[in-house]
Amino acid sequence: METTLRGVGVSHGVAIGEVRHMGTAVLEPPAKQIPSDEAPREQGRARQAVEAVAADLLARGNLAGGEAQAVLEAQAMMAQDPELMADVERRIAVGSTAERAVYDAFAAYRALLAGAGEYLAGRVADLDDVRNRIVARLLGVPMPGVPDSDEPYVLIARDLAPADTALLDPTLVLGFVTEEGGPTSHSAILARALGVPAVVALPGAGELAEGILIAVDGSTGEIFVAPSEEKQAELALAAEERKAALAASSGPGATSDGHKVPLLANIGGPADVPAAVEAGAEGVGLFRTEFLFLDDSTKAPSEEKQFEAYRQVLEAFPEGRVVVRVLDAGADKPLDFLTPADEPNPALGVRGLRTLLDHPDVLRTQLTALAKAAAGLPVYLEVMAPMVADRTDAKAFADACREAGLRAKFGAMVEIPSAALRARSILQEVEFLSLGTNDLAQYTFAADRQVGAVARLQDPWQPALLDLVALSAEAARAEGKSCGVCGEAASDPLLACVLTGLGVTSLSMGAAAIPYVRATLAKHTLAQCERAAAAARAADTAEDARVAAQAVLSGE
């Protein structure tokens, strides 16, 4: 009998296939004691397993490239954490086996993360995956992970570790569904990069029977269990219509009456550029430069290394627009040489621009490298600061840009509610705003973007979030300046129309979403977008906002 479930759709498309469940986690090793003379051998086994797992994660990252590579490199650093390794060796010295020592040391660290504020608590799933991989290697059992199958399937998991998501084979994994996660979790971001339909935050997903047929709509978040042939045909037809609309859509982003809305790509580095170019991106709306800094957490990359990466990206968009976000370190992106290890709540501490203003040499080197990379190119370079709270922050960043001799537009990201509320004041110091809706939602609703239990508050359709977007866009229009969106909200085609109606002047997203957004914008006039935006803001819930906007845009 057909039933319908609803989670959070995070990656467009429809997948119809049989359920396969993620491999089970490694069992807890027995707590047996070893003689003291065996401790050196066990310590050696532990070190070898850690290094092997770190090397495997790095190799997976090199294969995946782009944002996935940065995520996996961060996991490799987690595996090699010297304090964790020292704790493992201490436990072995007092009688634990290598596998038990790893299990217990990671459990202690896990407890620290879980109680260290929601940002770091969101890294627990990544930590568990590293632990499972090390313990599996020590026990000589298969790695937990994606099931072996010769036939295509829909993958079901409690959560997906980045190491698994990064190398999913789209020819076998038709789509995936997770119980945990949110619209801006690592799994969601990597799913969009792969172009695999995905639904997250679906309670009870693990109870779906192995082998049962399901249909996954990554746009609506709906899961159809045991769908009828009629439902399958209906979904397949809708998918074909979407494909046809995408194929017919090309050129710059615009509404049906010619109002231009540049569609830009979010990238993590040069590896992401080919997909952005292929999707027809009109430039880059968010270049996340922190991925350059994750190779070595003990020191910043050299000016020359930064120059080379920036130059590759800038050369790919001749006469296009490239918006670079300077290093956004801290919270869930700690760097040993920059961020304090003992902050009680890193998400509300020294992160983003605050970190850079505390380390002006790091900011100066980055801005100098950007200035040199742009020299002689016709590209329109724009540089923005993360986590700007007020006009004082904006002025400090603009001053640093000028002192570095940077010939570019300077901008501020709106990720903190205070920046949206005082956007006009901030625009006295900078030339544009860019809304990071992921963090703006997180700080507006006190809801961690990695925690599935609060996913409804991370929904970018929340009317309160739309109000803050409208405030920012109105301030920019009053000052004759631009206000874009570079958060994942821009990748929702329907919401892209609403954002346009709110006065947003450009939209930046993962490359895979650009054709969907372009095709949807082209169906509606600016006036329709404005009416849809007003209807969404008048609602009281995210779901009501979505329904109200859809009704306007469908002419109901």
Coordinates of C-alpha atoms in Angstrom, one line a residue:
M1 CA 0.0 0.0 0.0
E2 CA 1.4 3.4 -1.0
T3 CA 2.3 5.8 1.8
T4 CA 3.9 9.2 1.7
L5 CA 6.6 10.5 4.1
R6 CA 8.1 13.9 4.2
G7 CA 11.6 15.0 5.1
V8 CA 13.7 18.0 3.8
G9 CA 14.5 18.0 0.1
V10 CA 18.0 19.1 -0.4
S11 CA 18.9 18.1 -4.0
H12 CA 16.7 18.3 -7.0
G13 CA 15.4 15.4 -9.0
V14 CA 13.4 12.2 -8.7
A15 CA 14.8 8.8 -7.9
I16 CA 12.8 5.6 -8.0
G17 CA 14.5 2.4 -6.8
E18 CA 14.8 -0.3 -4.2
V19 CA 16.0 0.5 -0.7
R20 CA 19.5 -0.5 0.4
H21 CA 20.7 0.4 3.9
M22 CA 24.1 1.8 4.8
G23 CA 26.5 -0.8 6.4
T24 CA 26.2 -1.0 10.1
A25 CA 28.6 0.7 12.4
V26 CA 31.6 -1.1 13.8
L27 CA 30.8 -3.1 17.0
E28 CA 32.3 -2.1 20.2
P29 CA 35.6 -3.9 20.7
P30 CA 35.9 -6.2 23.8
A31 CA 37.6 -4.5 26.9
K32 CA 40.3 -7.1 27.4
Q33 CA 43.6 -6.4 29.1
I34 CA 47.0 -7.0 27.5
P35 CA 50.4 -7.7 29.1
S36 CA 52.6 -4.6 29.5
D37 CA 55.3 -6.1 27.1
E38 CA 52.7 -6.0 24.3
A39 CA 52.0 -2.3 24.6
P40 CA 54.7 -1.1 22.1
R41 CA 53.4 -3.5 19.5
E42 CA 49.8 -2.3 20.1
Q43 CA 50.8 1.3 20.0
G44 CA 52.5 0.6 16.6
R45 CA 49.3 -1.0 15.3
A46 CA 47.2 2.0 16.4
R47 CA 49.6 4.4 14.7
Q48 CA 49.6 2.4 11.5
A49 CA 45.8 2.2 11.4
V50 CA 45.4 5.9 12.0
E51 CA 47.9 6.8 9.2
A52 CA 46.2 4.3 6.8
V53 CA 42.8 5.8 7.5
A54 CA 44.1 9.4 7.1
A55 CA 45.8 8.4 3.8
D56 CA 42.5 6.8 2.6
L57 CA 40.5 9.9 3.4
L58 CA 43.1 12.1 1.6
A59 CA 43.0 9.8 -1.5
R60 CA 39.2 9.9 -1.6
G61 CA 39.4 13.7 -1.4
N62 CA 41.8 13.9 -4.3
L63 CA 39.5 11.7 -6.4
A64 CA 36.4 13.8 -5.4
G65 CA 38.0 17.2 -5.7
G66 CA 36.3 20.5 -4.9
E67 CA 34.3 21.0 -1.7
A68 CA 34.4 17.3 -1.0
Q69 CA 38.2 17.3 -0.9
A70 CA 38.3 20.0 1.7
V71 CA 35.8 18.1 3.9
L72 CA 37.7 14.9 3.7
E73 CA 41.0 16.6 4.4
A74 CA 39.5 18.0 7.5
Q75 CA 38.5 14.5 8.5
A76 CA 42.0 13.2 7.9
M77 CA 43.3 16.0 10.2
M78 CA 40.8 14.8 12.8
A79 CA 42.2 11.2 12.6
Q80 CA 45.7 12.5 13.1
D81 CA 45.0 14.8 16.0
P82 CA 48.1 14.6 18.2
E83 CA 46.2 14.9 21.5
L84 CA 43.8 12.0 20.4
M85 CA 46.8 9.9 19.5
A86 CA 48.5 10.6 22.8
D87 CA 45.4 9.6 24.6
V88 CA 45.3 6.3 22.6
E89 CA 48.9 5.5 23.5
R90 CA 48.3 6.3 27.2
R91 CA 45.3 3.9 27.3
I92 CA 47.4 1.1 25.6
A93 CA 50.2 1.7 28.1
V94 CA 47.9 0.8 31.0
G95 CA 46.6 -2.4 29.3
S96 CA 44.1 -1.6 26.5
T97 CA 44.2 -3.2 23.1
A98 CA 44.8 -0.9 20.2
E99 CA 41.2 -1.1 19.0
R100 CA 39.7 -0.6 22.5
A101 CA 42.0 2.3 23.2
V102 CA 40.9 4.0 19.9
Y103 CA 37.3 3.4 20.8
D104 CA 37.6 4.8 24.3
A105 CA 39.8 7.8 23.3
F106 CA 37.3 8.8 20.6
A107 CA 34.4 8.3 23.0
A108 CA 36.0 10.8 25.4
Y109 CA 36.6 13.3 22.7
R110 CA 33.1 12.8 21.3
A111 CA 31.7 13.7 24.7
L112 CA 33.7 16.9 24.8
L113 CA 32.4 17.9 21.3
A114 CA 28.8 17.0 22.1
G115 CA 28.9 19.4 25.1
A116 CA 30.9 22.2 23.4
G117 CA 28.1 24.0 21.7
E118 CA 26.0 23.1 18.7
Y119 CA 28.6 24.0 16.1
L120 CA 31.1 21.5 17.4
A121 CA 28.4 19.0 18.3
G122 CA 27.6 18.9 14.5
R123 CA 31.1 17.4 13.9
V124 CA 30.2 14.3 16.0
A125 CA 29.0 12.3 13.0
D126 CA 32.4 13.0 11.2
L127 CA 34.3 12.0 14.3
D128 CA 32.3 8.7 14.6
D129 CA 33.1 7.9 11.0
V130 CA 36.8 8.4 11.6
R131 CA 36.6 6.2 14.7
N132 CA 34.7 3.4 12.9
R133 CA 37.2 3.4 10.0
I134 CA 40.2 3.1 12.4
V135 CA 38.6 0.4 14.5
A136 CA 37.5 -1.6 11.5
R137 CA 41.0 -1.6 10.2
L138 CA 42.4 -2.8 13.5
L139 CA 39.7 -5.5 13.8
G140 CA 40.3 -6.6 10.2
V141 CA 36.6 -6.3 9.3
P142 CA 35.1 -4.5 6.3
M143 CA 34.8 -0.7 6.5
P144 CA 31.4 0.7 7.3
G145 CA 29.9 2.4 4.3
V146 CA 28.0 2.2 1.1
P147 CA 26.6 -1.3 0.3
D148 CA 27.9 -3.4 -2.5
S149 CA 25.4 -3.8 -5.3
D150 CA 25.4 -4.4 -9.0
E151 CA 21.9 -2.9 -9.4
P152 CA 21.0 0.8 -8.9
Y153 CA 19.3 1.5 -5.6
V154 CA 18.2 4.3 -3.2
L155 CA 20.6 4.5 -0.2
I156 CA 19.1 4.8 3.3
A157 CA 21.3 5.9 6.3
R158 CA 21.1 7.5 9.7
D159 CA 23.6 10.0 8.3
L160 CA 26.1 10.0 5.6
A161 CA 29.8 10.7 6.4
P162 CA 31.6 12.9 3.9
A163 CA 33.9 10.1 2.9
D164 CA 30.9 8.1 1.7
T165 CA 29.0 10.9 0.1
A166 CA 32.0 12.3 -1.8
L167 CA 32.5 9.1 -3.8
L168 CA 28.9 7.9 -4.4
D169 CA 28.5 6.5 -7.9
P170 CA 25.5 8.3 -9.4
T171 CA 25.0 5.4 -11.8
L172 CA 24.4 3.1 -8.9
V173 CA 23.1 5.4 -6.1
L174 CA 20.0 6.8 -7.6
G175 CA 19.3 9.0 -4.6
F176 CA 19.6 8.9 -0.8
V177 CA 17.6 9.5 2.3
T178 CA 18.9 10.2 5.8
E179 CA 17.3 10.4 9.2
E180 CA 19.7 13.1 10.4
G181 CA 21.2 16.2 8.7
G182 CA 19.8 19.5 7.5
P183 CA 19.6 21.5 4.3
T184 CA 23.1 22.9 4.9
S185 CA 24.8 19.8 6.3
H186 CA 27.8 18.3 4.5
S187 CA 25.7 15.5 3.1
A188 CA 23.3 18.0 1.5
I189 CA 26.0 20.2 0.0
L190 CA 27.8 17.2 -1.5
A191 CA 24.6 15.7 -2.8
R192 CA 23.9 18.9 -4.7
A193 CA 27.4 18.9 -6.1
L194 CA 26.9 15.3 -7.3
G195 CA 23.5 16.1 -8.7
V196 CA 22.0 13.1 -6.8
P197 CA 18.4 13.6 -5.5
A198 CA 18.4 13.6 -1.7
V199 CA 16.1 14.0 1.3
V200 CA 17.4 14.5 4.8
A201 CA 15.9 14.8 8.3
L202 CA 13.3 12.0 7.7
P203 CA 12.3 10.5 11.0
G204 CA 12.1 6.7 10.8
A205 CA 14.0 6.4 7.6
G206 CA 16.0 3.5 9.0
E207 CA 12.7 1.5 9.4
L208 CA 12.2 1.4 5.6
A209 CA 12.4 -2.3 4.7
E210 CA 15.5 -3.5 2.7
G211 CA 14.5 -4.0 -0.9
I212 CA 11.2 -2.1 -0.8
L213 CA 10.5 0.2 -3.8
I214 CA 10.4 3.9 -3.0
A215 CA 10.4 7.1 -4.9
V216 CA 12.4 10.1 -3.7
D217 CA 11.5 13.7 -4.7
G218 CA 14.5 15.8 -3.8
S219 CA 12.7 19.0 -4.7
T220 CA 9.7 18.6 -2.4
G221 CA 11.2 16.3 0.3
E222 CA 8.5 13.7 -0.3
I223 CA 9.2 9.9 -0.1
F224 CA 6.6 7.6 -1.7
V225 CA 6.8 4.1 -0.2
A226 CA 5.6 1.3 -2.5
P227 CA 4.4 3.8 -5.2
S228 CA 1.8 2.6 -7.6
E229 CA 2.6 2.4 -11.3
E230 CA 0.5 5.5 -11.8
K231 CA 2.5 7.5 -9.2
Q232 CA 5.8 6.2 -10.8
A233 CA 4.6 7.3 -14.2
E234 CA 3.5 10.7 -12.8
L235 CA 6.9 11.3 -11.2
A236 CA 8.8 10.1 -14.3
L237 CA 6.8 12.5 -16.5
A238 CA 7.4 15.4 -14.1
A239 CA 11.1 14.6 -14.2
E240 CA 11.1 14.5 -18.0
E241 CA 9.3 17.8 -18.1
R242 CA 12.0 19.3 -15.8
K243 CA 14.7 17.9 -18.1
A244 CA 13.1 19.4 -21.2
A245 CA 12.7 22.8 -19.5
L246 CA 16.4 22.7 -18.5
A247 CA 17.5 21.8 -22.0
A248 CA 15.5 24.7 -23.4
S249 CA 16.9 27.2 -20.9
S250 CA 20.2 28.9 -21.6
G251 CA 21.9 32.3 -21.3
P252 CA 21.9 34.9 -18.5
G253 CA 19.4 34.6 -15.6
A254 CA 16.3 36.8 -16.1
T255 CA 12.6 36.8 -15.4
S256 CA 10.2 36.4 -18.4
D257 CA 9.8 40.2 -18.7
G258 CA 13.6 40.7 -19.0
H259 CA 14.5 41.7 -15.4
K260 CA 18.1 40.5 -15.1
V261 CA 19.2 38.3 -12.2
P262 CA 22.8 37.1 -12.6
L263 CA 23.2 33.4 -11.7
L264 CA 26.5 32.7 -10.1
A265 CA 28.3 29.6 -8.7
N266 CA 29.5 28.7 -5.2
I267 CA 32.9 27.1 -5.4
G268 CA 35.6 25.9 -3.1
G269 CA 38.5 26.2 -5.5
P270 CA 39.8 25.6 -9.1
A271 CA 38.5 22.0 -9.1
D272 CA 34.9 23.3 -9.0
V273 CA 35.3 25.7 -11.9
P274 CA 34.6 23.3 -14.9
A275 CA 31.1 22.3 -13.5
A276 CA 30.3 26.0 -13.0
V277 CA 31.3 26.9 -16.5
E278 CA 29.4 23.9 -18.0
A279 CA 26.2 25.0 -16.0
G280 CA 26.4 28.4 -17.6
A281 CA 27.4 30.3 -14.5
E282 CA 27.8 34.1 -15.1
G283 CA 30.6 34.2 -12.6
V284 CA 31.3 33.1 -9.0
G285 CA 29.2 34.5 -6.2
L286 CA 31.0 32.7 -3.4
F287 CA 34.6 31.5 -3.6
R288 CA 35.2 29.8 -0.2
T289 CA 38.9 30.4 0.2
E290 CA 39.1 28.7 3.5
F291 CA 39.6 25.4 1.7
L292 CA 43.1 26.5 0.7
F293 CA 43.9 26.8 4.4
L294 CA 42.8 23.3 5.4
D295 CA 45.7 21.5 3.8
D296 CA 47.9 22.4 6.9
S297 CA 46.2 23.7 10.0
T298 CA 49.5 24.8 11.5
K299 CA 50.3 27.6 9.1
A300 CA 48.7 29.7 6.4
P301 CA 49.4 28.9 2.8
S302 CA 52.0 31.1 1.2
E303 CA 51.2 34.1 -0.9
E304 CA 52.4 32.3 -4.0
K305 CA 50.2 29.2 -3.4
Q306 CA 47.2 31.5 -2.8
F307 CA 48.0 33.5 -5.9
E308 CA 48.1 30.4 -8.1
A309 CA 44.7 29.2 -6.9
Y310 CA 43.0 32.6 -7.2
R311 CA 44.5 33.2 -10.7
Q312 CA 43.1 29.9 -12.0
V313 CA 39.6 30.9 -10.9
L314 CA 39.8 34.5 -12.1
E315 CA 41.1 33.4 -15.5
A316 CA 38.1 31.0 -16.0
F317 CA 35.6 33.9 -16.0
P318 CA 37.0 36.6 -18.4
E319 CA 34.9 39.7 -18.0
G320 CA 32.7 37.8 -15.5
R321 CA 32.1 38.6 -11.9
V322 CA 34.1 36.7 -9.2
V323 CA 33.2 37.3 -5.5
V324 CA 35.8 36.1 -3.1
R325 CA 35.1 35.5 0.5
V326 CA 38.3 36.0 2.6
L327 CA 39.2 33.3 5.1
D328 CA 36.2 32.2 7.3
A329 CA 37.9 30.3 10.1
G330 CA 36.7 29.4 13.5
A331 CA 33.7 27.4 14.9
D332 CA 33.4 24.3 12.7
K333 CA 36.4 25.3 10.7
P334 CA 39.2 25.5 13.3
L335 CA 42.8 26.2 12.3
D336 CA 45.5 25.6 14.9
F337 CA 47.5 28.7 14.0
L338 CA 44.5 31.0 14.2
T339 CA 41.6 29.8 16.3
P340 CA 41.7 29.3 20.1
A341 CA 41.1 25.7 21.2
D342 CA 39.4 26.6 24.5
E343 CA 36.5 28.8 23.5
P344 CA 33.4 27.7 25.4
N345 CA 31.1 28.5 22.4
P346 CA 33.1 28.9 19.2
A347 CA 30.0 29.7 17.1
L348 CA 29.6 32.9 19.1
G349 CA 33.3 33.6 19.6
V350 CA 36.2 34.7 17.5
R351 CA 35.4 33.5 14.0
G352 CA 35.3 35.0 10.5
L353 CA 36.4 38.6 10.2
R354 CA 37.0 38.7 14.0
T355 CA 39.7 36.1 13.5
L356 CA 41.3 38.0 10.6
L357 CA 41.3 41.3 12.5
D358 CA 43.1 39.6 15.3
H359 CA 45.7 38.3 12.8
P360 CA 46.1 41.2 10.3
D361 CA 49.2 39.6 8.7
V362 CA 47.0 36.6 7.5
L363 CA 44.4 39.0 6.0
R364 CA 47.1 41.2 4.4
T365 CA 48.7 38.2 2.7
Q366 CA 45.4 37.0 1.3
L367 CA 44.4 40.4 0.0
T368 CA 47.9 41.0 -1.5
A369 CA 47.6 37.6 -3.3
L370 CA 44.2 38.5 -4.6
A371 CA 45.4 41.9 -5.9
K372 CA 48.3 40.2 -7.8
A373 CA 46.0 37.4 -9.1
A374 CA 43.6 40.0 -10.6
A375 CA 46.3 42.2 -12.1
G376 CA 46.0 42.5 -15.9
L377 CA 42.7 40.5 -16.1
P378 CA 39.4 41.9 -17.3
V379 CA 37.5 40.1 -14.5
Y380 CA 35.3 42.0 -12.1
L381 CA 36.8 41.1 -8.8
E382 CA 34.8 41.6 -5.6
V383 CA 36.1 40.7 -2.1
M384 CA 33.9 40.3 0.9
A385 CA 34.3 39.7 4.6
P386 CA 32.4 36.9 6.6
M387 CA 30.6 37.5 9.8
V388 CA 30.3 41.3 9.7
A389 CA 28.4 42.5 12.7
D390 CA 28.3 46.3 12.3
R391 CA 29.7 49.3 10.5
T392 CA 32.9 49.2 12.6
D393 CA 33.6 45.7 11.2
A394 CA 32.8 46.8 7.7
K395 CA 35.2 49.9 8.0
A396 CA 38.0 47.8 9.3
F397 CA 37.7 45.4 6.4
A398 CA 37.5 48.1 3.8
D399 CA 40.5 49.9 5.3
A400 CA 42.5 46.6 5.1
C401 CA 41.6 46.1 1.5
R402 CA 42.7 49.7 0.6
E403 CA 46.0 49.3 2.5
A404 CA 46.7 46.1 0.6
G405 CA 46.3 48.0 -2.7
L406 CA 43.3 45.9 -3.8
R407 CA 41.5 47.3 -6.8
A408 CA 38.2 45.6 -6.3
K409 CA 34.8 46.2 -4.8
F410 CA 34.7 45.5 -1.1
G411 CA 31.6 43.9 0.4
A412 CA 30.1 42.5 3.6
M413 CA 28.4 39.2 4.2
V414 CA 25.1 39.4 6.0
E415 CA 25.1 36.3 8.3
I416 CA 24.3 37.9 11.6
P417 CA 20.9 39.5 12.3
S418 CA 22.5 42.8 13.4
A419 CA 24.0 43.2 9.9
A420 CA 20.6 42.8 8.3
L421 CA 18.9 45.2 10.8
R422 CA 21.7 47.8 10.2
A423 CA 22.5 47.1 6.6
R424 CA 22.2 50.7 5.5
S425 CA 24.8 51.7 8.1
I426 CA 27.2 49.0 6.9
L427 CA 26.7 50.1 3.3
Q428 CA 28.3 53.4 4.2
E429 CA 31.6 51.6 4.3
V430 CA 31.3 48.9 1.6
E431 CA 29.9 48.6 -1.9
F432 CA 27.8 45.5 -1.8
L433 CA 26.1 42.9 0.5
S434 CA 25.9 39.2 0.1
L435 CA 23.5 37.2 2.2
G436 CA 24.8 33.9 3.7
T437 CA 21.4 32.4 4.4
N438 CA 22.8 29.3 6.0
D439 CA 24.4 31.1 8.9
L440 CA 21.8 33.9 9.0
A441 CA 19.2 31.2 9.7
Q442 CA 21.4 29.6 12.2
Y443 CA 21.9 32.8 14.2
T444 CA 18.3 34.0 13.7
F445 CA 16.7 30.8 15.1
A446 CA 19.5 29.6 17.4
A447 CA 19.4 26.3 15.3
D448 CA 22.6 24.6 14.3
R449 CA 22.8 23.8 10.6
Q450 CA 24.2 20.3 11.2
V451 CA 21.5 19.1 13.7
G452 CA 18.5 17.3 12.1
A453 CA 16.3 17.8 15.2
V454 CA 16.1 21.6 14.4
A455 CA 16.0 21.3 10.6
R456 CA 12.7 23.0 10.4
L457 CA 14.3 26.2 11.8
Q458 CA 17.0 26.0 9.1
D459 CA 14.4 26.0 6.4
P460 CA 15.1 29.2 4.3
W461 CA 11.4 29.6 3.8
Q462 CA 11.0 30.7 7.4
P463 CA 9.2 34.1 7.1
A464 CA 11.4 35.7 9.7
L465 CA 14.4 34.9 7.5
L466 CA 12.6 36.3 4.5
D467 CA 12.0 39.5 6.5
L468 CA 15.8 39.9 7.1
V469 CA 16.5 39.3 3.4
A470 CA 14.0 42.0 2.5
L471 CA 15.5 44.5 5.0
S472 CA 19.0 44.0 3.5
A473 CA 17.7 44.3 -0.1
E474 CA 15.8 47.4 0.7
A475 CA 18.8 49.0 2.3
A476 CA 21.0 48.2 -0.7
R477 CA 18.4 49.6 -3.1
A478 CA 18.2 52.8 -1.1
E479 CA 21.9 53.2 -1.3
G480 CA 22.1 52.3 -5.0
K481 CA 24.2 49.2 -4.3
S482 CA 23.8 45.5 -4.9
C483 CA 22.6 42.7 -2.5
G484 CA 23.1 39.1 -3.6
V485 CA 22.3 35.7 -1.9
C486 CA 25.1 33.1 -1.8
G487 CA 23.6 30.7 0.7
E488 CA 22.0 27.5 -0.3
A489 CA 18.5 29.2 -0.3
A490 CA 19.4 30.4 -3.8
S491 CA 19.4 26.8 -5.1
D492 CA 15.7 26.3 -4.6
P493 CA 14.1 27.4 -7.9
L494 CA 10.8 28.5 -6.3
L495 CA 12.6 30.4 -3.5
A496 CA 14.9 32.0 -6.1
C497 CA 11.8 33.7 -7.5
V498 CA 10.8 34.9 -4.1
L499 CA 14.3 36.2 -3.4
T500 CA 14.1 38.1 -6.7
G501 CA 10.8 39.5 -5.6
L502 CA 12.3 40.7 -2.3
G503 CA 14.8 42.8 -4.3
V504 CA 17.9 40.5 -4.3
T505 CA 20.1 41.4 -7.3
S506 CA 22.0 38.2 -7.9
L507 CA 21.8 34.5 -6.9
S508 CA 24.7 32.2 -6.2
M509 CA 24.4 28.4 -5.7
G510 CA 26.0 25.0 -6.4
A511 CA 26.6 24.6 -10.1
A512 CA 24.1 21.7 -10.4
A513 CA 21.2 24.0 -9.4
I514 CA 21.8 26.8 -11.9
P515 CA 19.8 25.3 -14.8
Y516 CA 16.8 24.6 -12.6
V517 CA 16.8 28.2 -11.2
R518 CA 17.4 29.7 -14.7
A519 CA 14.4 27.7 -16.2
T520 CA 12.1 28.6 -13.3
L521 CA 12.9 32.3 -13.3
A522 CA 12.3 32.5 -17.0
K523 CA 8.7 31.4 -16.5
H524 CA 7.7 34.3 -14.3
T525 CA 7.6 38.1 -14.5
L526 CA 9.2 40.4 -11.8
A527 CA 5.7 41.4 -10.7
Q528 CA 4.7 37.8 -10.1
C529 CA 7.9 37.3 -8.1
E530 CA 7.1 40.3 -6.0
R531 CA 3.6 39.1 -5.3
A532 CA 5.0 35.7 -4.4
A533 CA 7.5 37.3 -2.0
A534 CA 4.7 39.3 -0.3
A535 CA 2.6 36.2 0.1
A536 CA 5.5 34.2 1.6
R537 CA 6.3 37.0 4.1
A538 CA 2.6 37.2 5.2
A539 CA 2.7 33.5 6.2
D540 CA 3.4 32.3 9.7
T541 CA 5.3 29.1 8.9
A542 CA 7.9 28.0 6.4
E543 CA 5.5 25.4 4.9
D544 CA 2.7 28.0 4.6
A545 CA 5.2 30.5 3.0
R546 CA 6.2 27.9 0.4
V547 CA 2.5 27.0 -0.4
A548 CA 1.5 30.7 -0.6
A549 CA 4.4 31.5 -3.0
Q550 CA 3.6 28.4 -5.1
A551 CA 0.0 29.4 -5.4
V552 CA 0.9 32.9 -6.7
L553 CA 3.4 31.6 -9.2
S554 CA 1.1 28.9 -10.5
G555 CA -1.7 31.4 -11.0
E556 CA -4.0 29.8 -8.5

